[in-house]
Coordinates of C-alpha atoms in Angstrom, one line a residue:
Chain Q
M1 CA 97.0 119.8 36.5
K2 CA 100.2 119.4 38.7
K3 CA 99.9 123.1 39.1
R4 CA 96.7 123.2 40.5
T5 CA 97.1 120.7 42.7
V6 CA 100.4 122.0 44.4
K7 CA 98.8 125.6 44.5
K8 CA 95.3 124.3 46.5
P9 CA 97.2 123.2 49.8
A10 CA 99.0 126.7 49.5
R11 CA 95.8 128.9 49.6
K12 CA 94.0 126.0 52.1
T13 CA 96.9 126.7 54.8
A14 CA 97.1 130.4 54.3
A15 CA 93.6 130.6 54.5
A16 CA 93.4 128.7 57.9
G17 CA 96.2 130.9 59.6
R18 CA 98.9 128.3 59.6
P19 CA 101.9 130.1 57.3
V20 CA 103.8 126.7 55.8
R21 CA 106.7 129.2 55.6
A22 CA 107.0 130.7 58.7
A23 CA 109.2 134.0 57.5
K24 CA 107.4 136.1 58.7
T25 CA 107.6 139.9 59.6
A26 CA 106.4 141.4 62.3
P27 CA 105.0 145.1 63.5
N28 CA 108.0 146.3 64.6
G29 CA 110.1 145.1 61.3
H30 CA 112.5 142.9 62.6
D31 CA 112.2 138.8 61.5
T32 CA 109.7 136.9 63.9
Q33 CA 111.3 133.6 63.5
H34 CA 114.5 134.5 63.8
A35 CA 113.8 136.2 66.9
V36 CA 111.9 133.5 67.8
E37 CA 114.7 130.6 67.2
Q38 CA 117.0 132.5 68.9
F39 CA 114.9 132.7 71.8
L40 CA 114.5 129.3 71.7
Y41 CA 117.9 128.7 71.2
R42 CA 119.0 130.7 74.3
Q43 CA 116.7 129.1 76.4
A44 CA 117.9 125.7 75.5
E45 CA 121.8 127.2 76.5
L46 CA 120.7 128.5 79.8
L47 CA 119.9 124.7 80.9
D48 CA 123.0 122.9 79.5
E49 CA 125.0 125.9 80.6
K50 CA 123.1 125.4 84.1
R51 CA 122.1 129.0 84.6
W52 CA 119.1 128.2 86.6
Q53 CA 118.0 132.0 87.7
D54 CA 118.7 133.3 84.4
Y55 CA 116.4 130.6 83.2
I56 CA 113.5 131.5 85.5
D57 CA 114.0 135.2 84.3
L58 CA 112.8 134.3 80.7
F59 CA 108.8 133.2 82.8
A60 CA 106.8 136.2 82.8
E61 CA 105.9 137.0 86.3
D62 CA 103.0 134.3 85.9
G63 CA 104.2 132.3 83.4
M64 CA 104.1 128.6 83.6
Y65 CA 106.1 125.5 82.7
W66 CA 104.4 122.3 82.2
M67 CA 105.0 118.8 81.2
P68 CA 101.6 116.7 80.8
P69 CA 101.6 113.2 81.5
E70 CA 100.8 112.6 78.0
P71 CA 99.4 115.0 75.0
S72 CA 95.3 115.4 74.9
H73 CA 95.4 117.2 77.9
A74 CA 94.1 120.6 77.7
T75 CA 95.4 121.9 80.9
W76 CA 97.5 121.4 84.2
D77 CA 94.9 123.1 85.9
G78 CA 93.2 120.0 88.8
M79 CA 95.2 117.3 86.0
P80 CA 98.9 115.0 87.1
A81 CA 101.2 116.3 85.5
I82 CA 105.1 115.6 85.5
F83 CA 105.7 119.5 86.3
A84 CA 103.4 122.9 86.3
E85 CA 105.1 125.2 88.1
D86 CA 104.9 128.8 88.9
K87 CA 107.9 130.7 89.1
N88 CA 107.4 130.3 92.5
L89 CA 108.1 126.8 92.5
M90 CA 111.0 126.6 89.8
T91 CA 112.8 128.7 92.5
V92 CA 112.4 125.7 95.2
R93 CA 114.0 123.9 92.3
M94 CA 116.6 126.0 91.7
K95 CA 117.5 126.6 95.2
R96 CA 117.3 122.6 95.9
V97 CA 119.8 121.9 93.0
L98 CA 122.0 124.3 94.2
H99 CA 121.9 123.8 97.6
P100 CA 125.4 121.8 99.4
D101 CA 123.1 119.1 100.6
A102 CA 121.0 118.1 97.4
W103 CA 122.6 114.5 97.4
S104 CA 121.8 113.8 94.3
Q105 CA 123.2 116.5 92.8
R106 CA 126.4 115.9 93.3
P107 CA 127.4 113.6 91.1
L108 CA 128.9 114.4 87.0
W109 CA 125.3 115.8 85.4
G110 CA 125.1 117.4 82.2
T111 CA 122.7 118.2 79.6
N112 CA 123.1 119.1 75.8
H113 CA 120.1 120.2 74.2
V114 CA 119.1 120.9 70.2
V115 CA 116.3 123.3 69.5
G116 CA 114.4 122.9 66.0
N117 CA 112.0 122.5 63.6
V118 CA 110.8 126.0 64.8
V119 CA 106.9 127.0 63.5
V120 CA 105.6 130.2 64.4
E121 CA 102.0 129.3 64.4
R122 CA 100.7 132.4 65.1
E123 CA 101.5 136.5 65.8
S124 CA 99.8 138.7 67.4
P125 CA 99.3 142.6 66.3
N126 CA 100.9 143.2 69.7
G127 CA 103.9 140.9 68.5
D128 CA 102.8 138.1 71.4
V129 CA 103.9 134.8 69.5
V130 CA 102.8 131.3 69.7
A131 CA 105.7 129.2 68.3
R132 CA 106.2 125.0 68.3
S133 CA 109.5 123.5 67.6
R134 CA 111.3 120.0 69.0
F135 CA 113.6 119.3 71.0
H136 CA 116.1 116.7 71.8
M137 CA 117.9 116.2 74.6
M138 CA 120.9 114.0 75.9
E139 CA 121.8 113.7 79.9
L140 CA 124.9 111.9 81.2
R141 CA 125.0 111.3 84.9
R142 CA 127.6 109.3 86.3
D143 CA 128.4 107.3 83.4
D144 CA 125.1 106.9 82.2
V145 CA 123.7 108.7 79.4
R146 CA 119.6 109.4 78.7
H147 CA 117.7 110.4 75.7
F148 CA 114.3 112.6 76.3
A149 CA 113.0 114.4 72.8
G150 CA 109.3 116.1 72.3
L151 CA 107.5 118.8 71.2
Y152 CA 107.4 122.7 73.4
I153 CA 104.4 125.1 72.4
H154 CA 105.8 128.3 73.5
H155 CA 103.8 130.9 74.8
L156 CA 105.9 134.3 73.9
K157 CA 104.8 138.1 75.0
K158 CA 106.7 140.5 73.6
T159 CA 108.5 143.0 76.2
K160 CA 110.3 146.0 75.9
D161 CA 113.5 143.4 76.8
G162 CA 112.1 140.7 74.7
Y163 CA 110.1 137.6 74.8
R164 CA 109.1 136.7 78.1
I165 CA 107.3 132.9 78.5
K166 CA 103.5 132.8 79.5
L167 CA 103.7 129.0 78.7
Q168 CA 105.6 126.5 77.8
R169 CA 104.0 123.3 77.6
V170 CA 106.6 120.1 77.0
D171 CA 105.2 117.2 76.0
M172 CA 107.6 114.9 75.7
T173 CA 107.4 111.8 73.6
N174 CA 108.7 109.3 76.2
A175 CA 106.6 111.0 79.0
Q176 CA 104.3 108.1 79.0
A177 CA 107.3 105.4 79.3
A178 CA 108.4 104.5 82.4
F179 CA 111.5 107.2 83.9
D180 CA 114.7 104.9 84.6
Y181 CA 115.9 107.5 87.5
V182 CA 113.8 110.7 88.0
L183 CA 113.8 114.3 86.3
Q184 CA 116.2 116.7 88.1
V185 CA 115.4 120.1 86.5
W186 CA 113.4 121.2 83.6
V187 CA 114.0 119.6 80.0
Chain J
M1 CA 116.5 73.1 94.6
L2 CA 117.0 76.9 95.4
H3 CA 117.1 76.1 98.9
E4 CA 119.5 73.4 98.1
R5 CA 121.9 75.8 97.0
I6 CA 121.3 78.3 100.0
P7 CA 121.4 75.9 102.5
N8 CA 121.6 78.1 105.3
L9 CA 118.8 81.3 104.7
A10 CA 118.1 81.0 108.6
N11 CA 122.2 82.9 109.8
F12 CA 121.4 85.2 107.0
V13 CA 118.6 86.7 109.1
E14 CA 119.1 88.0 113.0
P15 CA 116.5 90.0 115.3
D16 CA 119.2 93.1 114.8
R17 CA 120.7 92.9 112.0
V18 CA 121.0 91.4 108.6
R19 CA 123.0 89.9 106.2
R20 CA 123.9 91.5 102.8
E21 CA 123.5 88.9 100.3
V22 CA 119.7 89.4 101.5
Y23 CA 120.3 92.6 99.2
T24 CA 122.2 91.2 96.6
D25 CA 122.3 88.0 95.7
A26 CA 120.5 86.8 92.6
A27 CA 119.4 83.1 93.6
I28 CA 118.3 84.9 97.1
F29 CA 116.1 86.8 94.8
E30 CA 114.8 83.9 92.9
M31 CA 113.4 82.5 95.6
E32 CA 112.0 85.4 97.0
M33 CA 109.7 85.6 94.2
E34 CA 108.7 82.0 94.3
R35 CA 108.0 82.3 98.0
I36 CA 106.7 85.3 98.5
H37 CA 105.6 87.8 96.1
E38 CA 104.3 84.8 93.4
H39 CA 102.7 83.5 96.8
V40 CA 101.3 86.3 98.9
W41 CA 97.7 88.4 98.0
I42 CA 99.8 91.5 95.6
Y43 CA 97.5 94.2 94.4
C44 CA 97.3 94.4 91.1
G45 CA 95.2 98.1 90.8
H46 CA 91.8 99.4 91.5
E47 CA 88.5 98.6 89.5
T48 CA 88.1 101.7 88.8
Q49 CA 91.1 101.7 86.2
V50 CA 88.7 99.0 84.4
P51 CA 85.3 100.2 84.2
K52 CA 83.6 98.2 81.2
A53 CA 83.4 94.7 79.8
G54 CA 86.9 94.2 78.2
D55 CA 89.0 96.4 80.2
Y56 CA 92.1 95.4 80.9
Y57 CA 95.6 96.5 82.6
T58 CA 98.9 94.5 82.7
T59 CA 100.4 94.5 86.3
R60 CA 103.1 92.0 87.0
I61 CA 102.7 89.3 90.4
G62 CA 106.3 88.7 91.0
R63 CA 107.8 87.8 87.4
Q64 CA 104.7 86.9 86.5
P65 CA 102.9 89.3 83.7
M66 CA 99.4 89.5 84.9
L67 CA 96.5 91.0 83.3
M68 CA 93.4 92.5 85.4
V69 CA 90.1 92.5 82.9
R70 CA 86.2 93.3 83.5
G71 CA 84.3 90.3 82.3
K72 CA 80.7 90.9 80.9
D73 CA 79.0 89.6 84.2
G74 CA 81.0 92.7 86.2
K75 CA 83.7 90.9 87.8
V76 CA 87.0 91.5 87.9
N77 CA 89.4 88.7 86.8
V78 CA 93.2 88.7 87.2
L79 CA 94.5 86.1 84.5
Y80 CA 98.0 85.3 83.1
N81 CA 98.9 87.2 80.1
R82 CA 99.9 84.6 77.9
C83 CA 98.5 81.8 76.1
P84 CA 98.3 78.7 76.4
H85 CA 99.4 77.2 72.8
R86 CA 102.5 78.7 72.5
G87 CA 102.5 81.0 75.2
S88 CA 103.0 84.1 73.3
M89 CA 102.2 87.2 75.1
M90 CA 98.4 88.0 74.9
C91 CA 98.1 91.8 75.7
G92 CA 101.4 93.9 74.5
D93 CA 99.6 97.3 75.4
R94 CA 99.5 98.4 78.9
S95 CA 96.1 98.9 78.6
G96 CA 93.1 98.9 76.7
N97 CA 90.0 96.6 76.0
A98 CA 90.0 93.6 74.2
G99 CA 86.6 93.8 73.0
E100 CA 84.1 91.0 72.8
F101 CA 86.6 88.5 73.8
F102 CA 90.8 88.2 73.9
R103 CA 92.0 87.4 70.8
C104 CA 96.2 86.2 70.3
S105 CA 97.8 87.6 67.5
Y106 CA 99.6 84.7 66.7
H107 CA 96.8 81.9 66.0
S108 CA 93.8 83.5 66.8
W109 CA 93.0 81.2 69.7
T110 CA 90.4 83.3 71.4
F111 CA 89.9 83.7 75.0
H112 CA 86.4 85.2 77.2
H113 CA 87.0 87.5 79.8
D114 CA 87.2 85.2 82.2
G115 CA 90.4 83.2 80.7
K116 CA 87.6 80.4 79.1
L117 CA 88.7 79.0 75.3
R118 CA 86.2 80.7 73.1
A119 CA 87.6 79.4 70.0
I120 CA 90.5 77.6 68.1
P121 CA 91.2 77.2 64.8
M122 CA 90.4 74.0 62.9
M123 CA 89.4 72.4 66.3
E124 CA 87.4 70.0 64.8
S125 CA 90.0 69.0 61.8
G126 CA 93.1 70.0 63.5
Y127 CA 92.2 68.7 67.2
A128 CA 90.6 65.6 66.4
G129 CA 92.2 62.6 68.1
T130 CA 94.1 64.7 70.1
R131 CA 94.0 65.1 73.9
W132 CA 94.0 68.8 73.2
T133 CA 90.0 68.6 73.9
R134 CA 88.0 72.1 74.8
D135 CA 87.5 70.5 78.2
N136 CA 90.9 70.4 78.7
P137 CA 91.9 72.8 80.9
D138 CA 95.3 73.8 80.0
C139 CA 93.1 75.1 76.9
N140 CA 92.4 78.3 78.9
M141 CA 94.5 81.2 79.9
K142 CA 96.1 80.0 83.6
R143 CA 94.4 82.4 86.1
A144 CA 95.5 83.7 89.4
A145 CA 95.2 81.1 91.9
R146 CA 92.5 83.8 94.3
V147 CA 91.4 87.1 93.8
E148 CA 89.4 89.4 96.1
N149 CA 88.4 92.9 96.3
Y150 CA 88.5 94.8 99.3
R151 CA 86.6 98.1 99.1
G152 CA 87.4 98.5 95.4
F153 CA 91.2 97.7 95.4
V154 CA 91.8 94.7 93.6
F155 CA 94.4 92.1 95.3
A156 CA 95.4 88.8 94.0
S157 CA 97.4 85.6 95.2
L158 CA 98.7 82.6 92.8
A159 CA 99.2 80.7 95.4
A160 CA 95.6 78.2 96.0
E161 CA 96.4 78.1 100.2
G162 CA 97.0 80.6 102.5
P163 CA 95.0 82.5 104.5
G164 CA 92.5 85.1 102.6
L165 CA 92.9 88.9 101.9
L166 CA 91.3 90.5 104.9
E167 CA 93.8 87.2 107.5
F168 CA 96.5 88.4 105.4
L169 CA 95.9 92.7 105.5
G170 CA 95.1 92.1 109.4
R171 CA 95.1 95.6 110.5
S172 CA 96.4 97.2 108.3
K173 CA 93.5 97.1 105.8
V174 CA 93.2 100.5 107.7
A175 CA 95.1 101.8 105.1
F176 CA 92.2 101.2 102.4
D177 CA 89.2 102.5 105.2
D178 CA 91.1 105.4 105.8
I179 CA 91.5 106.4 101.8
C180 CA 87.5 105.5 101.1
D181 CA 86.2 107.0 104.4
R182 CA 87.8 110.4 104.0
S183 CA 85.4 110.4 101.2
P184 CA 81.5 111.2 102.1
E185 CA 80.3 108.5 99.8
G186 CA 82.7 106.0 101.3
E187 CA 83.7 105.2 97.7
V188 CA 86.9 106.6 95.6
E189 CA 87.7 106.4 91.5
I190 CA 91.1 106.4 89.9
V191 CA 92.7 109.7 88.8
P192 CA 93.8 108.0 85.3
N193 CA 97.2 108.3 85.4
C194 CA 99.9 106.4 86.7
F195 CA 103.4 108.0 86.7
R196 CA 106.4 105.0 87.2
V197 CA 109.9 105.1 87.8
I198 CA 112.4 102.3 88.1
Q199 CA 115.1 102.3 90.8
H200 CA 118.4 100.7 90.4
S201 CA 118.3 99.0 93.6
N202 CA 116.6 95.9 95.8
W203 CA 112.9 96.2 96.0
K204 CA 113.4 95.8 100.2
I205 CA 115.6 99.0 100.3
F206 CA 112.5 100.5 99.2
L207 CA 109.8 99.7 101.5
E208 CA 112.8 99.9 104.4
N209 CA 112.8 103.7 103.8
Q210 CA 109.4 104.2 103.5
L211 CA 108.9 104.1 108.0
D212 CA 112.5 105.2 107.8
A213 CA 111.2 108.2 110.0
L214 CA 114.6 109.1 110.6
H215 CA 116.2 110.1 106.9
P216 CA 113.1 112.7 106.0
S217 CA 115.2 115.7 107.9
V218 CA 118.6 113.9 106.3
T219 CA 117.6 113.0 102.4
H220 CA 115.3 115.7 101.8
Q221 CA 116.6 119.1 103.5
S222 CA 117.8 120.7 100.6
T223 CA 114.4 121.1 99.5
G224 CA 112.8 121.2 102.5
R225 CA 115.4 124.3 103.3
A226 CA 114.6 125.3 99.9
A227 CA 110.9 125.0 99.9
R228 CA 111.1 127.4 103.5
E229 CA 112.6 130.0 102.3
V230 CA 110.4 130.2 99.1
E231 CA 107.2 130.1 101.1
L232 CA 108.1 133.2 103.8
E233 CA 109.4 134.9 100.7
I234 CA 105.6 134.4 99.2
E235 CA 104.2 135.3 103.0
K236 CA 105.9 138.6 103.1
R237 CA 105.0 139.4 99.7
T238 CA 101.2 138.4 100.0
G239 CA 100.5 137.7 103.4
K240 CA 99.7 134.2 102.8
I241 CA 101.2 130.6 102.4
P242 CA 100.4 128.7 99.8
L243 CA 99.3 124.6 101.8
S244 CA 101.0 123.1 99.3
Y245 CA 104.9 124.3 99.5
H246 CA 103.7 123.1 103.6
M247 CA 104.0 119.4 102.4
L248 CA 108.1 120.0 101.1
S249 CA 108.9 122.7 103.8
A250 CA 107.9 120.2 107.1
F251 CA 110.9 118.3 105.7
S252 CA 113.2 120.9 106.9
T253 CA 110.3 122.3 110.0
V254 CA 110.1 119.0 111.6
T255 CA 113.2 117.6 112.9
I256 CA 115.1 114.6 114.0
E257 CA 113.8 115.0 117.3
K258 CA 110.1 115.4 116.1
W259 CA 110.3 111.9 114.3
D260 CA 111.0 110.7 117.3
N261 CA 107.4 111.8 118.4
F262 CA 105.5 109.5 116.1
Q263 CA 105.1 105.9 115.9
T264 CA 105.4 103.1 114.4
L265 CA 102.7 100.0 114.8
N266 CA 104.4 96.7 113.4
Y267 CA 101.9 93.3 112.4
P268 CA 101.9 90.0 111.2
Y269 CA 103.2 89.6 107.4
G270 CA 105.3 92.5 107.9
H271 CA 102.8 95.5 107.5
C272 CA 103.3 98.9 109.2
I273 CA 102.1 102.3 110.1
L274 CA 103.4 105.4 110.7
T275 CA 101.5 107.2 112.6
G276 CA 101.5 111.0 112.9
Y277 CA 100.9 113.6 110.0
M278 CA 101.9 117.0 109.1
G279 CA 98.8 119.9 108.6
L280 CA 96.6 118.0 107.1
R281 CA 93.4 119.1 108.8
P282 CA 93.9 123.0 108.7
Q283 CA 91.1 125.4 109.2
D284 CA 90.9 127.6 106.0
P285 CA 87.3 127.7 104.5
D286 CA 87.8 124.1 102.2
T287 CA 88.6 122.4 104.8
L288 CA 86.3 123.6 107.1
E289 CA 83.8 123.4 104.0
Y290 CA 84.7 119.7 103.1
E291 CA 84.2 118.9 107.1
R292 CA 80.6 120.4 106.5
V293 CA 79.9 117.9 103.6
L294 CA 81.5 114.7 106.1
A295 CA 79.4 115.8 109.1
K296 CA 76.4 115.9 106.6
A297 CA 77.1 112.2 105.2
Y298 CA 78.7 110.5 108.8
G299 CA 77.5 112.8 111.6
E300 CA 79.4 114.4 113.6
K301 CA 81.0 112.1 115.8
R302 CA 82.1 109.6 112.6
K303 CA 83.5 112.7 110.8
E304 CA 85.8 113.2 113.7
E305 CA 86.8 109.3 113.8
I306 CA 87.4 109.5 110.2
L307 CA 89.3 113.0 110.4
S308 CA 91.2 112.1 113.6
T309 CA 92.6 108.4 111.6
N310 CA 96.7 109.1 112.8
I311 CA 97.8 107.6 109.4
H312 CA 101.5 108.6 107.9
H313 CA 101.6 106.0 105.9
V314 CA 100.6 102.2 105.9
L315 CA 103.1 99.8 104.6
I316 CA 101.5 96.2 103.5
Y317 CA 104.5 94.0 102.5
P318 CA 105.6 93.2 100.1
G319 CA 104.8 95.1 97.3
L320 CA 102.9 98.3 98.5
S321 CA 103.2 101.6 100.3
V322 CA 99.8 103.3 100.8
Q323 CA 99.4 107.7 102.0
S324 CA 96.1 107.1 102.9
P325 CA 95.3 110.8 103.9
L326 CA 96.6 112.1 100.6
Q327 CA 94.7 108.7 98.5
Q328 CA 97.9 107.7 97.2
L329 CA 99.7 104.6 96.9
R330 CA 102.8 103.5 95.4
A331 CA 102.9 99.9 94.2
V332 CA 106.8 98.3 94.0
R333 CA 107.4 95.4 91.2
P334 CA 110.7 94.1 91.3
L335 CA 111.9 94.1 88.3
G336 CA 115.8 91.8 88.9
V337 CA 117.5 92.0 92.3
D338 CA 118.8 95.4 91.6
K339 CA 115.8 97.4 90.2
T340 CA 112.2 98.0 90.7
L341 CA 109.7 99.8 89.4
T342 CA 106.9 101.7 91.1
E343 CA 103.5 102.8 90.2
I344 CA 102.5 105.5 91.5
W345 CA 98.4 106.1 92.0
H346 CA 96.5 108.9 92.9
F347 CA 92.7 108.2 93.6
R348 CA 89.6 110.8 93.8
L349 CA 87.5 110.7 96.8
K350 CA 84.0 110.1 95.1
G351 CA 81.7 113.3 96.7
A352 CA 84.3 115.5 98.2
P353 CA 84.8 119.3 97.4
E354 CA 87.2 120.0 94.7
P355 CA 90.0 121.5 96.6
I356 CA 90.4 118.6 99.0
Y357 CA 91.4 116.4 96.3
R358 CA 93.7 119.3 94.2
R359 CA 94.9 119.7 97.5
A360 CA 96.3 116.3 97.0
L361 CA 96.7 116.1 93.7
A362 CA 99.9 119.1 94.2
Y363 CA 101.1 116.2 96.5
Y364 CA 101.0 113.8 94.3
N365 CA 102.8 116.3 91.4
L366 CA 105.4 117.5 93.3
V367 CA 106.3 114.5 96.0
N368 CA 105.7 111.6 93.1
S369 CA 105.7 112.4 90.1
P370 CA 109.2 111.7 87.7
S371 CA 110.0 115.1 87.9
T372 CA 109.8 114.3 91.7
L373 CA 111.3 117.3 94.6
I374 CA 111.5 114.3 97.1
N375 CA 112.1 111.2 95.8
A376 CA 114.9 112.3 93.3
D377 CA 117.6 112.1 96.5
D378 CA 115.6 108.5 97.8
L379 CA 116.6 106.7 94.8
E380 CA 120.2 108.2 95.1
N381 CA 120.4 106.6 98.3
F382 CA 118.7 103.6 97.2
W383 CA 121.2 103.2 94.3
K384 CA 124.3 103.8 96.7
A385 CA 122.6 101.4 99.2
H386 CA 122.9 98.4 96.3
Q387 CA 126.2 99.6 95.1
G388 CA 127.4 99.5 98.8
L389 CA 125.3 95.9 99.8
S390 CA 127.4 94.6 96.7
S391 CA 130.7 95.4 98.4
D392 CA 132.7 92.9 100.4
G393 CA 133.1 95.6 102.9
G394 CA 131.3 94.8 105.3
D395 CA 129.4 91.5 105.6
W396 CA 126.1 93.0 107.8
V397 CA 122.7 95.7 107.8
S398 CA 122.7 96.9 110.7
F399 CA 118.9 97.7 112.4
H400 CA 119.7 98.3 116.5
R401 CA 118.6 102.0 116.8
H402 CA 115.9 101.3 119.4
Y403 CA 116.4 97.8 119.5
G404 CA 115.0 96.9 122.8
R405 CA 112.8 98.9 123.8
D406 CA 109.7 97.6 121.7
A407 CA 106.6 96.1 123.3
E408 CA 105.0 93.2 121.8
K409 CA 101.0 92.6 122.7
D410 CA 99.1 89.7 120.2
G411 CA 101.5 90.0 118.0
I412 CA 101.8 93.4 117.4
V413 CA 104.8 95.6 118.0
E414 CA 104.9 99.0 119.3
T415 CA 107.5 101.1 119.5
A416 CA 107.9 102.7 123.0
P417 CA 107.3 106.6 122.9
N418 CA 109.7 108.8 121.9
C419 CA 111.2 106.1 119.3
G420 CA 108.9 107.0 116.5
T421 CA 112.5 106.7 114.2
S422 CA 113.3 103.0 115.8
E423 CA 114.0 100.7 112.9
A424 CA 111.7 98.4 114.2
P425 CA 109.6 97.9 110.5
M426 CA 112.6 97.1 109.0
R427 CA 112.9 94.2 112.0
N428 CA 109.4 93.6 111.3
Q429 CA 109.9 93.6 107.9
M430 CA 113.1 90.6 108.1
K431 CA 110.9 88.7 110.3
A432 CA 107.8 87.8 107.9
W433 CA 110.6 87.5 105.7
T434 CA 112.3 85.1 107.0
Q435 CA 108.8 83.3 108.0
Y436 CA 108.3 83.3 104.1
M437 CA 111.3 81.6 102.7
A438 CA 111.8 79.3 105.8
S439 CA 108.7 77.9 104.6
G440 CA 109.4 76.7 101.5
K441 CA 106.6 74.9 99.1

């Protein structure tokens, strides 16, 4: 009796194409789960190290960084968005932050990202991947600490130089809360 | 009484300078809430935020938590968000639908959408012989003393006496005319999203910044230059510049001297207009199509009038900053002497072509969202201003720029040519402040 109830949902999940265990093997023989995790950890590290250009370079030429104000939004196109940035706009943001007269950038400011709960949701035969994960970011600005947390959904394109981001969707749990000050760069 | 604790308030404001305590003193803040915000007309929201009966939105008027709610008769009511029984807040969510009636979660008292008592549990057995009777007005949810709606924009005043909304707005009502007239149907609807950002500074610092035409080319130069660099690079690559970049790059291409070419118009009750706008009437196919639609709706002459309305920003004192050519507004809700919430809304021009909405939306997202490339540096300045004003390093705030060059006629102060960066709007706001604060009760 018990065995049956355990097995049944497992079969259903596999049929729906959403593996519970993500230890899936990609066509090239590498462990997709491991590769995606390493990519996400590296991306978070670039933010914490303020390596903005390297961060932008992780995006495909037509890549988008998108943070909707609420999870029901299905597109950024024609919708209010906290972020909806292509590489050009990301470059504006980077150049602003690096400008010596970006007054709000002067104070002591740092972040610490932790990324986890990585699930490879879908992998195409060409190696492109959709993955979701959870993040928690602590930010220090002067003496003030803020916390931001939520869900990342990465649409990753497989290239010879590794993954590139076609779309990074960021559903921040506190997106609808009043912002105590603003967000200066990507979360 | 407060005014007895601050007996010399008149000495705090001079025509060209203001004492720092006006921004930092908690007792003065309480008095402002009582005599200004909880007295004058305050913007509550747009009627399209509450389309159906029972739809409500919570808001604040001064220190008072309020509800804007649509009744079954279609009228928009503004009520104190409070049960008359034991004082519990009625609606704990920011917005929602109350259903057929409001119901207090504490003891199940229920109220109609206009605040009138519907039922109290044990009304017969529990209250017989007490003075708590159904016809006692204290049994109802309290209503704002006055509510008026101008072209869909709902205002309330907590004072029974005072000028009507249109008299109060005076010429600043052009903010709403300019927003609505740009629609071929003469109406706008809310874009259902509110960006909310908290500033750690006094509410007046925000309002004074809105028409400070000197600050953009200083405060926002990092973003202006960054956008300009990327804009030129895109042009080199593609031969075209996306319009939305112009909204950012203008901060570096419009120099301090050019800002002086604009003009401010300063009205009674502290309202002000900053004229001039950067490039909102380009000649691209989308704009030309929009102009065609407008001309069809209004005729060529009226279309020209509408599109040549010369406004950058309208400030409706003490709580609203409107960018009518972009259909956006920021409502200012003071939370404390050093803490201010802004609620940032965008409106869609009914019947206008989609690209026109998207152009304004780009500004909403880039400039007014919580990831703003612009206000990040403003908020830093506001915080610094409040910190500095809290110190004993000086007593006065200076509003001397172009002082003495203002031409006053019929109570309206127009800045002289080439004085666009005049601090006249700040002086005008403080003039209204002084009148409100002296009026007492």
